[in-house]
Amino acid sequence: MKYVFSILAVVIGLSACNNSSKEQELVKQQAIAAVKDSLKLDSFKRAEATQKAVLVQQQEKERLAAQAREEKRTLLLSEQNDAAPAPRQYSETQTKKKGWSSAAKGAVIGAGAGALGGVLIDKKDGRGAIIGGVVGAGAGYLIGRDKDKKSGRVQPKN
């Protein structure tokens, strides 16, 4: 703006030295055109500066929104991790175990041994075998279950 006024002052000063009215009128018109052009340029510069400021504000809003989304996601993940039990870590060598568990083997062996013992102890064949089989199966199951817990086949309840 100062530049425009200094040009205007120089033009008017030069025109004051000339006495020709046509030249003065021409110089005035040129000065007015220069002022209008500079005002247009100034308005373009202001508009451009305003657009840049708006763009910066939009980028800042987007950055803050992205930061808020990231914080929300982190918070949800931490809540989810607190609520859910930790996932089990399986090694590559761990496979599904095949065959009978120690508890099942213990129950069968215990039932057989208990039935045999019941027959030998109680002379009435049926009653002694049944009682001995049930007691032996229960004892064999408990012993086998303990072996399964120690080997890791069964996870103990907390």
JSON list of N, CA, C and O in Angstrom, two decimals, residues 34-63:
[
{"chain": "A", "resi": 34, "resn": "ALA", "atom": "N", "xyz": [-3.01, 2.56, -11.76]},
{"chain": "A", "resi": 34, "resn": "ALA", "atom": "CA", "xyz": [-2.00, 1.87, -10.95]},
{"chain": "A", "resi": 34, "resn": "ALA", "atom": "C", "xyz": [-2.53, 1.59, -9.55]},
{"chain": "A", "resi": 34, "resn": "ALA", "atom": "O", "xyz": [-2.30, 0.51, -8.97]},
{"chain": "A", "resi": 35, "resn": "VAL", "atom": "N", "xyz": [-3.24, 2.56, -8.98]},
{"chain": "A", "resi": 35, "resn": "VAL", "atom": "CA", "xyz": [-3.82, 2.35, -7.65]},
{"chain": "A", "resi": 35, "resn": "VAL", "atom": "C", "xyz": [-4.84, 1.22, -7.68]},
{"chain": "A", "resi": 35, "resn": "VAL", "atom": "O", "xyz": [-4.86, 0.36, -6.81]},
{"chain": "A", "resi": 36, "resn": "LYS", "atom": "N", "xyz": [-5.70, 1.22, -8.71]},
{"chain": "A", "resi": 36, "resn": "LYS", "atom": "CA", "xyz": [-6.70, 0.15, -8.82]},
{"chain": "A", "resi": 36, "resn": "LYS", "atom": "C", "xyz": [-6.04, -1.21, -8.98]},
{"chain": "A", "resi": 36, "resn": "LYS", "atom": "O", "xyz": [-6.46, -2.19, -8.38]},
{"chain": "A", "resi": 37, "resn": "ASP", "atom": "N", "xyz": [-5.00, -1.27, -9.82]},
{"chain": "A", "resi": 37, "resn": "ASP", "atom": "CA", "xyz": [-4.29, -2.53, -10.01]},
{"chain": "A", "resi": 37, "resn": "ASP", "atom": "C", "xyz": [-3.65, -3.01, -8.71]},
{"chain": "A", "resi": 37, "resn": "ASP", "atom": "O", "xyz": [-3.69, -4.19, -8.39]},
{"chain": "A", "resi": 38, "resn": "SER", "atom": "N", "xyz": [-3.05, -2.07, -7.99]},
{"chain": "A", "resi": 38, "resn": "SER", "atom": "CA", "xyz": [-2.40, -2.47, -6.73]},
{"chain": "A", "resi": 38, "resn": "SER", "atom": "C", "xyz": [-3.44, -2.91, -5.71]},
{"chain": "A", "resi": 38, "resn": "SER", "atom": "O", "xyz": [-3.19, -3.82, -4.92]},
{"chain": "A", "resi": 39, "resn": "LEU", "atom": "N", "xyz": [-4.61, -2.27, -5.72]},
{"chain": "A", "resi": 39, "resn": "LEU", "atom": "CA", "xyz": [-5.68, -2.70, -4.81]},
{"chain": "A", "resi": 39, "resn": "LEU", "atom": "C", "xyz": [-6.14, -4.10, -5.17]},
{"chain": "A", "resi": 39, "resn": "LEU", "atom": "O", "xyz": [-6.42, -4.91, -4.30]},
{"chain": "A", "resi": 40, "resn": "LYS", "atom": "N", "xyz": [-6.24, -4.37, -6.47]},
{"chain": "A", "resi": 40, "resn": "LYS", "atom": "CA", "xyz": [-6.63, -5.72, -6.90]},
{"chain": "A", "resi": 40, "resn": "LYS", "atom": "C", "xyz": [-5.59, -6.74, -6.47]},
{"chain": "A", "resi": 40, "resn": "LYS", "atom": "O", "xyz": [-5.91, -7.81, -5.95]},
{"chain": "A", "resi": 41, "resn": "LEU", "atom": "N", "xyz": [-4.31, -6.42, -6.67]},
{"chain": "A", "resi": 41, "resn": "LEU", "atom": "CA", "xyz": [-3.25, -7.32, -6.25]},
{"chain": "A", "resi": 41, "resn": "LEU", "atom": "C", "xyz": [-3.27, -7.53, -4.75]},
{"chain": "A", "resi": 41, "resn": "LEU", "atom": "O", "xyz": [-3.08, -8.64, -4.26]},
{"chain": "A", "resi": 42, "resn": "ASP", "atom": "N", "xyz": [-3.51, -6.42, -4.04]},
{"chain": "A", "resi": 42, "resn": "ASP", "atom": "CA", "xyz": [-3.56, -6.51, -2.58]},
{"chain": "A", "resi": 42, "resn": "ASP", "atom": "C", "xyz": [-4.72, -7.40, -2.15]},
{"chain": "A", "resi": 42, "resn": "ASP", "atom": "O", "xyz": [-4.57, -8.23, -1.25]},
{"chain": "A", "resi": 43, "resn": "SER", "atom": "N", "xyz": [-5.88, -7.29, -2.80]},
{"chain": "A", "resi": 43, "resn": "SER", "atom": "CA", "xyz": [-7.01, -8.13, -2.44]},
{"chain": "A", "resi": 43, "resn": "SER", "atom": "C", "xyz": [-6.73, -9.59, -2.79]},
{"chain": "A", "resi": 43, "resn": "SER", "atom": "O", "xyz": [-7.12, -10.50, -2.05]},
{"chain": "A", "resi": 44, "resn": "PHE", "atom": "N", "xyz": [-6.02, -9.83, -3.90]},
{"chain": "A", "resi": 44, "resn": "PHE", "atom": "CA", "xyz": [-5.65, -11.20, -4.24]},
{"chain": "A", "resi": 44, "resn": "PHE", "atom": "C", "xyz": [-4.69, -11.78, -3.21]},
{"chain": "A", "resi": 44, "resn": "PHE", "atom": "O", "xyz": [-4.80, -12.93, -2.81]},
{"chain": "A", "resi": 45, "resn": "LYS", "atom": "N", "xyz": [-3.75, -10.94, -2.77]},
{"chain": "A", "resi": 45, "resn": "LYS", "atom": "CA", "xyz": [-2.80, -11.40, -1.75]},
{"chain": "A", "resi": 45, "resn": "LYS", "atom": "C", "xyz": [-3.52, -11.71, -0.45]},
{"chain": "A", "resi": 45, "resn": "LYS", "atom": "O", "xyz": [-3.24, -12.70, 0.22]},
{"chain": "A", "resi": 46, "resn": "ARG", "atom": "N", "xyz": [-4.46, -10.86, -0.08]},
{"chain": "A", "resi": 46, "resn": "ARG", "atom": "CA", "xyz": [-5.22, -11.12, 1.15]},
{"chain": "A", "resi": 46, "resn": "ARG", "atom": "C", "xyz": [-6.06, -12.39, 1.02]},
{"chain": "A", "resi": 46, "resn": "ARG", "atom": "O", "xyz": [-6.14, -13.19, 1.94]},
{"chain": "A", "resi": 47, "resn": "ALA", "atom": "N", "xyz": [-6.68, -12.59, -0.14]},
{"chain": "A", "resi": 47, "resn": "ALA", "atom": "CA", "xyz": [-7.48, -13.79, -0.36]},
{"chain": "A", "resi": 47, "resn": "ALA", "atom": "C", "xyz": [-6.60, -15.03, -0.31]},
{"chain": "A", "resi": 47, "resn": "ALA", "atom": "O", "xyz": [-6.97, -16.05, 0.28]},
{"chain": "A", "resi": 48, "resn": "GLU", "atom": "N", "xyz": [-5.42, -14.94, -0.90]},
{"chain": "A", "resi": 48, "resn": "GLU", "atom": "CA", "xyz": [-4.50, -16.06, -0.89]},
{"chain": "A", "resi": 48, "resn": "GLU", "atom": "C", "xyz": [-4.03, -16.36, 0.53]},
{"chain": "A", "resi": 48, "resn": "GLU", "atom": "O", "xyz": [-3.96, -17.53, 0.94]},
{"chain": "A", "resi": 49, "resn": "ALA", "atom": "N", "xyz": [-3.75, -15.31, 1.29]},
{"chain": "A", "resi": 49, "resn": "ALA", "atom": "CA", "xyz": [-3.34, -15.51, 2.68]},
{"chain": "A", "resi": 49, "resn": "ALA", "atom": "C", "xyz": [-4.47, -16.13, 3.50]},
{"chain": "A", "resi": 49, "resn": "ALA", "atom": "O", "xyz": [-4.24, -17.00, 4.35]},
{"chain": "A", "resi": 50, "resn": "THR", "atom": "N", "xyz": [-5.69, -15.70, 3.23]},
{"chain": "A", "resi": 50, "resn": "THR", "atom": "CA", "xyz": [-6.85, -16.26, 3.94]},
{"chain": "A", "resi": 50, "resn": "THR", "atom": "C", "xyz": [-7.02, -17.73, 3.59]},
{"chain": "A", "resi": 50, "resn": "THR", "atom": "O", "xyz": [-7.29, -18.55, 4.48]},
{"chain": "A", "resi": 51, "resn": "GLN", "atom": "N", "xyz": [-6.85, -18.07, 2.32]},
{"chain": "A", "resi": 51, "resn": "GLN", "atom": "CA", "xyz": [-6.96, -19.47, 1.91]},
{"chain": "A", "resi": 51, "resn": "GLN", "atom": "C", "xyz": [-5.89, -20.32, 2.58]},
{"chain": "A", "resi": 51, "resn": "GLN", "atom": "O", "xyz": [-6.16, -21.44, 3.02]},
{"chain": "A", "resi": 52, "resn": "LYS", "atom": "N", "xyz": [-4.68, -19.80, 2.66]},
{"chain": "A", "resi": 52, "resn": "LYS", "atom": "CA", "xyz": [-3.61, -20.53, 3.33]},
{"chain": "A", "resi": 52, "resn": "LYS", "atom": "C", "xyz": [-3.93, -20.75, 4.80]},
{"chain": "A", "resi": 52, "resn": "LYS", "atom": "O", "xyz": [-3.71, -21.82, 5.34]},
{"chain": "A", "resi": 53, "resn": "ALA", "atom": "N", "xyz": [-4.48, -19.70, 5.43]},
{"chain": "A", "resi": 53, "resn": "ALA", "atom": "CA", "xyz": [-4.82, -19.82, 6.85]},
{"chain": "A", "resi": 53, "resn": "ALA", "atom": "C", "xyz": [-5.92, -20.86, 7.06]},
{"chain": "A", "resi": 53, "resn": "ALA", "atom": "O", "xyz": [-5.86, -21.66, 7.99]},
{"chain": "A", "resi": 54, "resn": "VAL", "atom": "N", "xyz": [-6.90, -20.87, 6.18]},
{"chain": "A", "resi": 54, "resn": "VAL", "atom": "CA", "xyz": [-7.99, -21.85, 6.28]},
{"chain": "A", "resi": 54, "resn": "VAL", "atom": "C", "xyz": [-7.44, -23.26, 6.07]},
{"chain": "A", "resi": 54, "resn": "VAL", "atom": "O", "xyz": [-7.81, -24.20, 6.78]},
{"chain": "A", "resi": 55, "resn": "LEU", "atom": "N", "xyz": [-6.55, -23.40, 5.10]},
{"chain": "A", "resi": 55, "resn": "LEU", "atom": "CA", "xyz": [-5.95, -24.71, 4.83]},
{"chain": "A", "resi": 55, "resn": "LEU", "atom": "C", "xyz": [-5.15, -25.20, 6.03]},
{"chain": "A", "resi": 55, "resn": "LEU", "atom": "O", "xyz": [-5.24, -26.37, 6.41]},
{"chain": "A", "resi": 56, "resn": "VAL", "atom": "N", "xyz": [-4.40, -24.31, 6.65]},
{"chain": "A", "resi": 56, "resn": "VAL", "atom": "CA", "xyz": [-3.63, -24.68, 7.84]},
{"chain": "A", "resi": 56, "resn": "VAL", "atom": "C", "xyz": [-4.56, -25.09, 8.98]},
{"chain": "A", "resi": 56, "resn": "VAL", "atom": "O", "xyz": [-4.31, -26.08, 9.68]},
{"chain": "A", "resi": 57, "resn": "GLN", "atom": "N", "xyz": [-5.66, -24.36, 9.14]},
{"chain": "A", "resi": 57, "resn": "GLN", "atom": "CA", "xyz": [-6.62, -24.70, 10.19]},
{"chain": "A", "resi": 57, "resn": "GLN", "atom": "C", "xyz": [-7.25, -26.08, 9.92]},
{"chain": "A", "resi": 57, "resn": "GLN", "atom": "O", "xyz": [-7.44, -26.87, 10.84]},
{"chain": "A", "resi": 58, "resn": "GLN", "atom": "N", "xyz": [-7.58, -26.36, 8.66]},
{"chain": "A", "resi": 58, "resn": "GLN", "atom": "CA", "xyz": [-8.16, -27.66, 8.33]},
{"chain": "A", "resi": 58, "resn": "GLN", "atom": "C", "xyz": [-7.17, -28.79, 8.60]},
{"chain": "A", "resi": 58, "resn": "GLN", "atom": "O", "xyz": [-7.54, -29.84, 9.13]},
{"chain": "A", "resi": 59, "resn": "GLN", "atom": "N", "xyz": [-5.91, -28.56, 8.23]},
{"chain": "A", "resi": 59, "resn": "GLN", "atom": "CA", "xyz": [-4.89, -29.58, 8.48]},
{"chain": "A", "resi": 59, "resn": "GLN", "atom": "C", "xyz": [-4.73, -29.81, 9.98]},
{"chain": "A", "resi": 59, "resn": "GLN", "atom": "O", "xyz": [-4.57, -30.94, 10.43]},
{"chain": "A", "resi": 60, "resn": "GLU", "atom": "N", "xyz": [-4.77, -28.75, 10.76]},
{"chain": "A", "resi": 60, "resn": "GLU", "atom": "CA", "xyz": [-4.65, -28.87, 12.22]},
{"chain": "A", "resi": 60, "resn": "GLU", "atom": "C", "xyz": [-5.83, -29.64, 12.79]},
{"chain": "A", "resi": 60, "resn": "GLU", "atom": "O", "xyz": [-5.67, -30.51, 13.65]},
{"chain": "A", "resi": 61, "resn": "LYS", "atom": "N", "xyz": [-7.04, -29.34, 12.29]},
{"chain": "A", "resi": 61, "resn": "LYS", "atom": "CA", "xyz": [-8.22, -30.07, 12.75]},
{"chain": "A", "resi": 61, "resn": "LYS", "atom": "C", "xyz": [-8.12, -31.55, 12.41]},
{"chain": "A", "resi": 61, "resn": "LYS", "atom": "O", "xyz": [-8.45, -32.41, 13.22]},
{"chain": "A", "resi": 62, "resn": "GLU", "atom": "N", "xyz": [-7.67, -31.86, 11.18]},
{"chain": "A", "resi": 62, "resn": "GLU", "atom": "CA", "xyz": [-7.51, -33.25, 10.78]},
{"chain": "A", "resi": 62, "resn": "GLU", "atom": "C", "xyz": [-6.48, -33.96, 11.63]},
{"chain": "A", "resi": 62, "resn": "GLU", "atom": "O", "xyz": [-6.66, -35.11, 12.02]},
{"chain": "A", "resi": 63, "resn": "ARG", "atom": "N", "xyz": [-5.38, -33.27, 11.95]},
{"chain": "A", "resi": 63, "resn": "ARG", "atom": "CA", "xyz": [-4.34, -33.86, 12.78]},
{"chain": "A", "resi": 63, "resn": "ARG", "atom": "C", "xyz": [-4.87, -34.14, 14.19]},
{"chain": "A", "resi": 63, "resn": "ARG", "atom": "O", "xyz": [-4.65, -35.21, 14.75]}
]
